[in-house]
mmCIF file of C-alpha atoms in Angstrom:
data_model
loop_
_atom_site.group_PDB
_atom_site.id
_atom_site.type_symbol
_atom_site.label_atom_id
_atom_site.label_comp_id
_atom_site.label_asym_id
_atom_site.label_seq_id
_atom_site.Cartn_x
_atom_site.Cartn_y
_atom_site.Cartn_z
ATOM 1 C CA MET V 1 91.049 72.931 64.698
ATOM 2 C CA SER V 2 94.306 70.523 64.047
ATOM 3 C CA PRO V 3 97.550 72.326 65.259
ATOM 4 C CA SER V 4 98.738 71.509 61.384
ATOM 5 C CA ARG V 5 94.702 72.754 59.971
ATOM 6 C CA ALA V 6 95.638 76.228 62.699
ATOM 7 C CA PHE V 7 98.369 76.498 61.211
ATOM 8 C CA THR V 8 98.109 76.675 57.757
ATOM 9 C CA ALA V 9 95.042 79.643 58.884
ATOM 10 C CA PHE V 10 98.009 81.431 60.640
ATOM 11 C CA LEU V 11 99.879 81.311 57.380
ATOM 12 C CA THR V 12 97.193 82.582 54.704
ATOM 13 C CA LEU V 13 95.735 85.318 57.146
ATOM 14 C CA GLY V 14 99.650 86.464 56.617
ATOM 15 C CA THR V 15 99.167 88.113 59.891
ATOM 16 C CA ALA V 16 101.514 91.631 60.181
ATOM 17 C CA LEU V 17 104.451 90.800 63.282
ATOM 18 C CA VAL V 18 105.878 93.609 65.002
ATOM 19 C CA ALA V 19 108.100 93.694 68.060
ATOM 20 C CA SER V 20 105.919 95.427 70.290
ATOM 21 C CA ALA V 21 101.882 94.566 71.836
ATOM 22 C CA PRO V 22 98.630 94.858 69.015
ATOM 23 C CA ALA V 23 96.493 97.628 69.582
ATOM 24 C CA SER V 24 94.116 95.553 71.186
ATOM 25 C CA ALA V 25 96.194 94.142 73.880
ATOM 26 C CA GLY V 26 96.392 95.308 77.481
ATOM 27 C CA THR V 27 93.542 92.846 79.156
ATOM 28 C CA ARG V 28 96.364 89.639 79.553
ATOM 29 C CA ALA V 29 99.805 88.902 79.894
ATOM 30 C CA TYR V 30 102.123 85.545 79.120
ATOM 31 C CA ILE V 31 105.247 85.521 81.412
ATOM 32 C CA SER V 32 107.854 83.233 79.376
ATOM 33 C CA ASN V 33 109.195 80.865 82.682
ATOM 34 C CA GLU V 34 113.386 80.154 82.530
ATOM 35 C CA ARG V 35 113.183 78.222 84.456
ATOM 36 C CA SER V 36 109.908 76.389 85.438
ATOM 37 C CA SER V 37 109.517 76.223 81.232
ATOM 38 C CA THR V 38 106.607 77.708 81.615
ATOM 39 C CA VAL V 39 104.447 80.507 80.664
ATOM 40 C CA SER V 40 102.148 81.964 83.022
ATOM 41 C CA VAL V 41 98.787 84.148 81.973
ATOM 42 C CA VAL V 42 97.911 87.014 83.118
ATOM 43 C CA ASP V 43 94.644 89.075 84.078
ATOM 44 C CA LEU V 44 95.527 92.378 83.988
ATOM 45 C CA GLU V 45 91.949 93.797 85.423
ATOM 46 C CA THR V 46 92.272 91.237 88.173
ATOM 47 C CA ARG V 47 95.566 90.813 88.667
ATOM 48 C CA ALA V 48 95.236 87.198 88.632
ATOM 49 C CA VAL V 49 96.975 83.841 87.144
ATOM 50 C CA VAL V 50 94.648 82.285 85.402
ATOM 51 C CA ALA V 51 96.510 79.950 83.762
ATOM 52 C CA GLU V 52 100.140 78.072 83.767
ATOM 53 C CA TRP V 53 101.494 75.980 80.826
ATOM 54 C CA PRO V 54 104.507 73.519 80.117
ATOM 55 C CA VAL V 55 105.944 75.003 77.189
ATOM 56 C CA GLY V 56 110.049 73.901 75.375
ATOM 57 C CA GLN V 57 112.609 74.157 78.094
ATOM 58 C CA ARG V 58 114.499 77.683 79.141
ATOM 59 C CA PRO V 59 111.413 79.932 77.302
ATOM 60 C CA ARG V 60 112.710 83.398 77.390
ATOM 61 C CA GLY V 61 111.821 85.689 74.265
ATOM 62 C CA ILE V 62 108.173 85.873 73.635
ATOM 63 C CA ALA V 63 105.837 88.101 71.533
ATOM 64 C CA LEU V 64 102.401 88.329 69.407
ATOM 65 C CA THR V 65 100.880 88.700 66.263
ATOM 66 C CA ARG V 66 100.126 92.407 65.698
ATOM 67 C CA ASP V 67 96.389 90.923 65.546
ATOM 68 C CA GLY V 68 96.867 88.540 68.733
ATOM 69 C CA LYS V 69 96.067 85.475 67.767
ATOM 70 C CA TYR V 70 99.436 83.446 68.074
ATOM 71 C CA LEU V 71 101.808 83.729 70.634
ATOM 72 C CA LEU V 72 106.087 83.096 69.454
ATOM 73 C CA ILE V 73 108.052 81.258 72.416
ATOM 74 C CA CYS V 74 111.768 81.183 71.593
ATOM 75 C CA ALA V 75 112.875 77.215 73.404
ATOM 76 C CA SER V 76 116.028 77.885 74.448
ATOM 77 C CA LEU V 77 117.215 74.370 74.910
ATOM 78 C CA ASP V 78 115.143 72.610 72.557
ATOM 79 C CA ASN V 79 116.879 75.424 69.548
ATOM 80 C CA ALA V 80 112.941 76.547 68.351
ATOM 81 C CA VAL V 81 110.748 78.446 68.309
ATOM 82 C CA GLU V 82 106.636 77.401 69.340
ATOM 83 C CA VAL V 83 104.066 79.006 67.914
ATOM 84 C CA ARG V 84 100.807 78.269 70.324
ATOM 85 C CA ASP V 85 97.290 79.307 70.793
ATOM 86 C CA PRO V 86 96.864 82.740 72.795
ATOM 87 C CA ALA V 87 93.790 81.540 74.684
ATOM 88 C CA THR V 88 94.347 77.573 75.090
ATOM 89 C CA GLY V 89 97.988 77.131 74.988
ATOM 90 C CA GLU V 90 97.645 74.600 72.544
ATOM 91 C CA LEU V 91 101.401 74.730 70.459
ATOM 92 C CA LEU V 92 100.059 74.657 67.054
ATOM 93 C CA ARG V 93 103.859 74.704 65.410
ATOM 94 C CA THR V 94 107.470 74.530 66.125
ATOM 95 C CA LEU V 95 110.208 76.415 64.359
ATOM 96 C CA PRO V 96 113.453 75.703 63.359
ATOM 97 C CA SER V 97 115.500 78.754 64.365
ATOM 98 C CA GLY V 98 118.919 78.251 64.770
ATOM 99 C CA ALA V 99 121.521 77.230 68.096
ATOM 100 C CA ASP V 100 119.734 78.066 71.718
ATOM 101 C CA PRO V 101 117.983 81.628 70.750
ATOM 102 C CA GLU V 102 117.191 83.810 73.119
ATOM 103 C CA GLN V 103 115.643 86.894 71.991
ATOM 104 C CA PHE V 104 114.007 87.024 68.707
ATOM 105 C CA PHE V 105 111.790 90.006 66.842
ATOM 106 C CA PRO V 106 108.801 89.157 64.525
ATOM 107 C CA ALA V 107 109.799 92.167 60.982
ATOM 108 C CA PHE V 108 108.116 94.367 59.978
ATOM 109 C CA ASP V 109 107.016 92.989 56.400
ATOM 110 C CA GLY V 110 105.247 89.964 58.646
ATOM 111 C CA ARG V 111 107.248 87.780 56.489
ATOM 112 C CA TYR V 112 110.513 86.716 58.665
ATOM 113 C CA LEU V 113 111.825 86.466 62.366
ATOM 114 C CA PHE V 114 114.802 87.082 63.431
ATOM 115 C CA VAL V 115 115.841 85.827 66.222
ATOM 116 C CA ALA V 116 119.195 85.927 68.376
ATOM 117 C CA ASN V 117 121.271 82.402 68.272
ATOM 118 C CA GLU V 118 123.567 82.813 71.679
ATOM 119 C CA ASP V 119 125.881 79.527 71.080
ATOM 120 C CA ASN V 120 126.998 79.472 67.632
ATOM 121 C CA ALA V 121 127.495 84.254 67.436
ATOM 122 C CA ALA V 122 124.796 84.517 64.729
ATOM 123 C CA ALA V 123 121.382 85.673 63.773
ATOM 124 C CA THR V 124 118.915 83.918 61.882
ATOM 125 C CA ALA V 125 115.690 84.140 59.260
ATOM 126 C CA VAL V 126 112.866 82.078 59.930
ATOM 127 C CA ASP V 127 110.348 81.917 57.371
ATOM 128 C CA LEU V 128 107.218 82.454 58.204
ATOM 129 C CA VAL V 129 105.652 81.138 55.946
ATOM 130 C CA GLU V 130 108.065 78.565 55.391
ATOM 131 C CA GLY V 131 108.665 77.075 58.214
ATOM 132 C CA LYS V 132 112.457 77.106 57.259
ATOM 133 C CA VAL V 133 115.388 79.138 58.245
ATOM 134 C CA ALA V 134 115.607 81.916 55.185
ATOM 135 C CA TRP V 135 119.110 83.021 55.703
ATOM 136 C CA GLN V 136 121.612 83.346 58.451
ATOM 137 C CA VAL V 137 124.554 86.236 59.785
ATOM 138 C CA ALA V 138 127.272 85.407 61.251
ATOM 139 C CA VAL V 139 127.519 88.841 64.326
ATOM 140 C CA GLY V 140 129.485 89.225 66.974
ATOM 141 C CA GLU V 141 130.021 86.003 69.927
ATOM 142 C CA GLU V 142 127.142 86.169 73.010
ATOM 143 C CA PRO V 143 124.337 87.578 70.590
ATOM 144 C CA GLU V 144 121.238 87.984 72.671
ATOM 145 C CA GLY V 145 119.872 91.265 71.950
ATOM 146 C CA ILE V 146 118.041 91.653 68.573
ATOM 147 C CA ALA V 147 115.175 94.130 67.030
ATOM 148 C CA GLN V 148 114.445 95.786 63.864
ATOM 149 C CA SER V 149 114.275 99.452 62.698
ATOM 150 C CA PRO V 150 110.311 100.976 62.093
ATOM 151 C CA ASP V 151 111.790 101.289 58.421
ATOM 152 C CA GLY V 152 112.324 98.383 58.026
ATOM 153 C CA SER V 153 115.759 98.355 56.823
ATOM 154 C CA TRP V 154 118.616 98.019 60.181
ATOM 155 C CA LEU V 155 118.634 94.516 61.832
ATOM 156 C CA LEU V 156 121.145 94.650 65.092
ATOM 157 C CA VAL V 157 122.351 92.400 67.340
ATOM 158 C CA THR V 158 124.284 92.848 70.349
ATOM 159 C CA SER V 159 127.653 91.334 71.142
ATOM 160 C CA GLU V 160 127.905 90.213 75.150
ATOM 161 C CA GLU V 161 131.028 88.179 74.916
ATOM 162 C CA ASP V 162 132.767 91.291 72.006
ATOM 163 C CA ASN V 163 130.812 94.625 72.783
ATOM 164 C CA THR V 164 129.666 95.330 69.830
ATOM 165 C CA VAL V 165 126.372 95.874 67.865
ATOM 166 C CA ALA V 166 125.875 94.838 64.376
ATOM 167 C CA TRP V 167 124.103 96.388 62.546
ATOM 168 C CA VAL V 168 122.742 94.277 59.793
ATOM 169 C CA ASP V 169 121.087 95.532 56.592
ATOM 170 C CA VAL V 170 118.021 93.004 56.026
ATOM 171 C CA ALA V 171 119.055 94.257 52.270
ATOM 172 C CA SER V 172 121.747 92.192 51.451
ATOM 173 C CA HIS V 173 122.105 90.159 54.845
ATOM 174 C CA GLU V 174 125.299 91.870 55.511
ATOM 175 C CA VAL V 175 126.962 93.078 57.867
ATOM 176 C CA ARG V 176 127.910 97.338 57.664
ATOM 177 C CA LEU V 177 129.013 98.350 60.991
ATOM 178 C CA GLU V 178 130.331 96.451 64.289
ATOM 179 C CA MET V 179 130.202 99.869 66.481
ATOM 180 C CA GLU V 180 132.010 99.828 69.560
ATOM 181 C CA THR V 181 129.812 99.531 72.860
ATOM 182 C CA ASP V 182 129.901 99.242 77.283
ATOM 183 C CA ALA V 183 130.608 96.166 78.341
ATOM 184 C CA ARG V 184 128.571 93.325 77.665
ATOM 185 C CA PRO V 185 125.095 94.898 75.627
ATOM 186 C CA ARG V 186 122.824 92.459 76.539
ATOM 187 C CA HIS V 187 120.058 94.629 74.658
ATOM 188 C CA VAL V 188 118.635 96.773 71.875
ATOM 189 C CA GLU V 189 115.890 99.049 71.502
ATOM 190 C CA PHE V 190 114.313 101.340 68.990
ATOM 191 C CA THR V 191 112.127 104.277 69.690
ATOM 192 C CA PRO V 192 109.285 104.495 67.871
ATOM 193 C CA ASP V 193 109.445 107.119 65.781
ATOM 194 C CA GLY V 194 112.604 105.295 64.395
ATOM 195 C CA ALA V 195 115.756 107.796 65.083
ATOM 196 C CA GLN V 196 117.032 106.555 67.931
ATOM 197 C CA VAL V 197 118.189 103.057 69.173
ATOM 198 C CA TRP V 198 119.248 101.740 73.087
ATOM 199 C CA ILE V 199 121.286 99.763 73.809
ATOM 200 C CA GLY V 200 121.751 98.430 77.242
ATOM 201 C CA ALA V 201 125.978 97.008 78.835
ATOM 202 C CA GLU V 202 124.570 94.867 81.873
ATOM 203 C CA MET V 203 128.125 95.061 83.391
ATOM 204 C CA ALA V 204 128.673 98.675 82.222
ATOM 205 C CA GLY V 205 125.788 99.197 84.311
ATOM 206 C CA THR V 206 124.818 102.179 81.185
ATOM 207 C CA VAL V 207 122.276 103.029 79.027
ATOM 208 C CA HIS V 208 123.445 103.876 75.089
ATOM 209 C CA ILE V 209 121.833 106.129 72.942
ATOM 210 C CA ALA V 210 122.506 106.179 69.046
ATOM 211 C CA ASP V 211 121.757 108.020 66.198
ATOM 212 C CA VAL V 212 120.494 105.980 63.045
ATOM 213 C CA ALA V 213 120.771 108.448 60.471
ATOM 214 C CA THR V 214 124.521 108.640 61.077
ATOM 215 C CA ARG V 215 125.252 105.409 63.509
ATOM 216 C CA THR V 216 126.621 107.274 65.848
ATOM 217 C CA ILE V 217 126.700 106.859 69.967
ATOM 218 C CA THR V 218 125.371 110.681 70.555
ATOM 219 C CA ARG V 219 124.865 109.730 74.493
ATOM 220 C CA THR V 220 125.546 107.088 77.419
ATOM 221 C CA ILE V 221 123.455 107.847 80.651
ATOM 222 C CA ALA V 222 124.346 106.355 83.939
ATOM 223 C CA PHE V 223 121.823 104.948 86.550
ATOM 224 C CA ALA V 224 122.133 105.436 90.727
ATOM 225 C CA PRO V 225 119.432 104.273 92.072
ATOM 226 C CA PRO V 226 119.139 105.361 95.753
ATOM 227 C CA GLY V 227 121.154 103.034 98.039
ATOM 228 C CA VAL V 228 121.822 100.730 95.489
ATOM 229 C CA PRO V 229 125.951 99.647 95.062
ATOM 230 C CA ALA V 230 126.839 100.521 91.416
ATOM 231 C CA TYR V 231 128.296 97.167 91.047
ATOM 232 C CA LYS V 232 124.743 95.935 91.122
ATOM 233 C CA VAL V 233 122.991 98.400 88.373
ATOM 234 C CA MET V 234 122.572 95.653 85.463
ATOM 235 C CA PRO V 235 120.189 97.318 82.471
ATOM 236 C CA CYS V 236 118.000 94.642 81.017
ATOM 237 C CA GLY V 237 114.480 95.176 79.413
ATOM 238 C CA ILE V 238 114.642 99.002 77.953
ATOM 239 C CA ARG V 239 110.409 99.773 76.552
ATOM 240 C CA PHE V 240 109.231 103.238 75.352
ATOM 241 C CA THR V 241 105.364 105.033 76.410
ATOM 242 C CA PRO V 242 103.873 104.577 73.166
ATOM 243 C CA ASP V 243 104.093 108.522 72.513
ATOM 244 C CA GLY V 244 107.537 107.819 72.595
ATOM 245 C CA ARG V 245 108.451 110.258 75.552
ATOM 246 C CA THR V 246 109.139 108.100 78.217
ATOM 247 C CA ALA V 247 112.007 104.722 77.904
ATOM 248 C CA LEU V 248 111.778 102.830 80.890
ATOM 249 C CA VAL V 249 114.876 100.535 81.931
ATOM 250 C CA ALA V 250 115.468 97.430 84.067
ATOM 251 C CA LEU V 251 117.986 97.780 86.569
ATOM 252 C CA GLY V 252 118.400 93.488 87.225
ATOM 253 C CA ARG V 253 120.209 93.222 90.112
ATOM 254 C CA ALA V 254 119.815 96.798 91.237
ATOM 255 C CA ASN V 255 116.327 95.467 91.672
ATOM 256 C CA ALA V 256 114.846 98.485 90.381
ATOM 257 C CA VAL V 257 113.349 100.328 87.002
ATOM 258 C CA ALA V 258 114.769 103.373 85.977
ATOM 259 C CA VAL V 259 112.317 106.297 84.677
ATOM 260 C CA VAL V 260 114.294 108.015 81.808
ATOM 261 C CA ASP V 261 113.102 111.273 79.605
ATOM 262 C CA VAL V 262 113.394 110.198 75.908
ATOM 263 C CA ALA V 263 114.145 113.812 74.938
ATOM 264 C CA SER V 264 116.819 115.506 77.711
ATOM 265 C CA GLY V 265 118.156 111.887 78.227
ATOM 266 C CA ASP V 266 117.882 112.259 81.402
ATOM 267 C CA VAL V 267 116.512 109.608 84.263
ATOM 268 C CA ARG V 268 113.631 111.480 85.857
ATOM 269 C CA GLY V 269 113.784 108.729 88.726
ATOM 270 C CA TYR V 270 113.569 105.453 89.858
ATOM 271 C CA VAL V 271 110.797 102.580 90.826
ATOM 272 C CA PRO V 272 111.771 99.342 93.203
ATOM 273 C CA VAL V 273 109.880 96.881 92.341
ATOM 274 C CA GLY V 274 110.859 92.729 93.206
ATOM 275 C CA GLU V 275 113.894 90.848 92.348
ATOM 276 C CA ARG V 276 116.503 91.497 88.520
ATOM 277 C CA PRO V 277 114.055 93.141 87.025
ATOM 278 C CA TRP V 278 115.025 91.354 83.518
ATOM 279 C CA HIS V 279 112.064 92.233 81.103
ATOM 280 C CA LEU V 280 109.122 94.214 81.180
ATOM 281 C CA ALA V 281 105.854 95.784 78.732
ATOM 282 C CA ILE V 282 104.494 98.641 78.843
ATOM 283 C CA LEU V 283 101.090 99.602 78.505
ATOM 284 C CA PRO V 284 98.720 100.602 75.527
ATOM 285 C CA ASP V 285 97.900 103.386 77.816
ATOM 286 C CA GLY V 286 101.370 104.447 78.415
ATOM 287 C CA ALA V 287 99.967 104.774 82.084
ATOM 288 C CA ARG V 288 101.042 101.550 83.577
ATOM 289 C CA ALA V 289 103.664 98.563 83.492
ATOM 290 C CA LEU V 290 104.310 94.751 83.468
ATOM 291 C CA VAL V 291 107.999 94.129 85.139
ATOM 292 C CA ALA V 292 109.222 90.800 85.082
ATOM 293 C CA ASN V 293 111.451 89.609 88.026
ATOM 294 C CA GLY V 294 113.379 87.146 87.848
ATOM 295 C CA ALA V 295 115.785 86.381 91.485
ATOM 296 C CA SER V 296 111.810 86.417 93.002
ATOM 297 C CA ASP V 297 109.822 84.919 90.623
ATOM 298 C CA THR V 298 106.985 87.346 90.944
ATOM 299 C CA LEU V 299 105.926 90.883 88.231
ATOM 300 C CA SER V 300 105.224 94.348 89.577
ATOM 301 C CA LEU V 301 102.733 95.996 88.189
ATOM 302 C CA ILE V 302 103.875 99.920 88.440
ATOM 303 C CA ASP V 303 102.655 103.236 87.864
ATOM 304 C CA ILE V 304 104.613 105.223 84.887
ATOM 305 C CA ALA V 305 103.748 108.411 86.513
ATOM 306 C CA ALA V 306 103.668 107.463 90.344
ATOM 307 C CA ARG V 307 106.886 105.357 89.651
ATOM 308 C CA GLU V 308 105.303 103.009 92.499
ATOM 309 C CA VAL V 309 103.968 99.868 91.975
ATOM 310 C CA ILE V 310 100.526 98.830 92.399
ATOM 311 C CA ALA V 311 100.513 95.555 92.382
ATOM 312 C CA THR V 312 102.150 92.460 92.292
ATOM 313 C CA ILE V 313 101.514 89.054 90.862
ATOM 314 C CA PRO V 314 102.996 85.488 90.878
ATOM 315 C CA ALA V 315 105.301 84.011 87.994
ATOM 316 C CA GLY V 316 106.057 80.575 87.243
ATOM 317 C CA LYS V 317 110.328 79.498 87.923
ATOM 318 C CA GLY V 318 112.104 82.382 86.767
ATOM 319 C CA PRO V 319 110.128 84.765 84.951
ATOM 320 C CA TRP V 320 112.280 86.281 82.143
ATOM 321 C CA GLY V 321 110.002 88.310 78.341
ATOM 322 C CA VAL V 322 106.236 90.290 78.864
ATOM 323 C CA ALA V 323 104.098 90.149 75.954
ATOM 324 C CA LEU V 324 100.289 91.873 75.917
ATOM 325 C CA GLY V 325 97.400 90.405 74.617
ATOM 326 C CA HIS V 326 94.166 91.017 74.848
#
């Protein structure tokens, strides 16, 4: 099938997109390698890299459609989002995205892809059916983290330079609130039930927990991995287990992942991993997670309950994001 016909079939399916992995996911992982401009494909059963595909320049954000049929990649230096076949790596379509896309979030309704544009202080909604930018909203300087609330009403965008999170009304495309945070918020993630949103403040070494109903910060978590200086604790990616009870927080140059009890906000412990863990994905069984170690060019497969690394897998240069497929 030609790339254009394949993408037409994708549009005809009207596949809904989500930020998490598809329900059938779990045997394959896709890793965006920002320094080598490649995607590593990992077989999680054999724990081996089975392919490495050249993609657009400086790939960072990466996700799959709900049914796992299409792979989406932020090609940051190309100012584009690539749509690829996850079986072969074939490029099916390139979508506009605004300037320097870093992270993105596939809308729950399947129509839009929400993109954080670091260079022009904006969040962009790309219409996946029309293949063009539908709307754009100004947010704080250097936006990076972006997520939609499970009920579809809010789009949250972090501003690294302004130390704020913009609460964007999805229906009106307007910013309703600029929430102040600790220094350099990089990532934002809603709990599965949508009651809370967690915000990673990289330079402060903290994670804020905000109540979605009141749009206020109710708790701030600090981290202290054993033997690690405080200045190296730099929270980046945050993910929740499917049951919503446990959060994993990649701590950047602390070379560790924190395991946090969601109900209490207490840190249960830390898992030492490779150098500068950036983002991660939790496998559907909720028992294991795969972590991208950006400075050691490796992946750490961890047992969450045991809080230990059970396998180290090579990746490309500068592994950044993780998406799970089948």
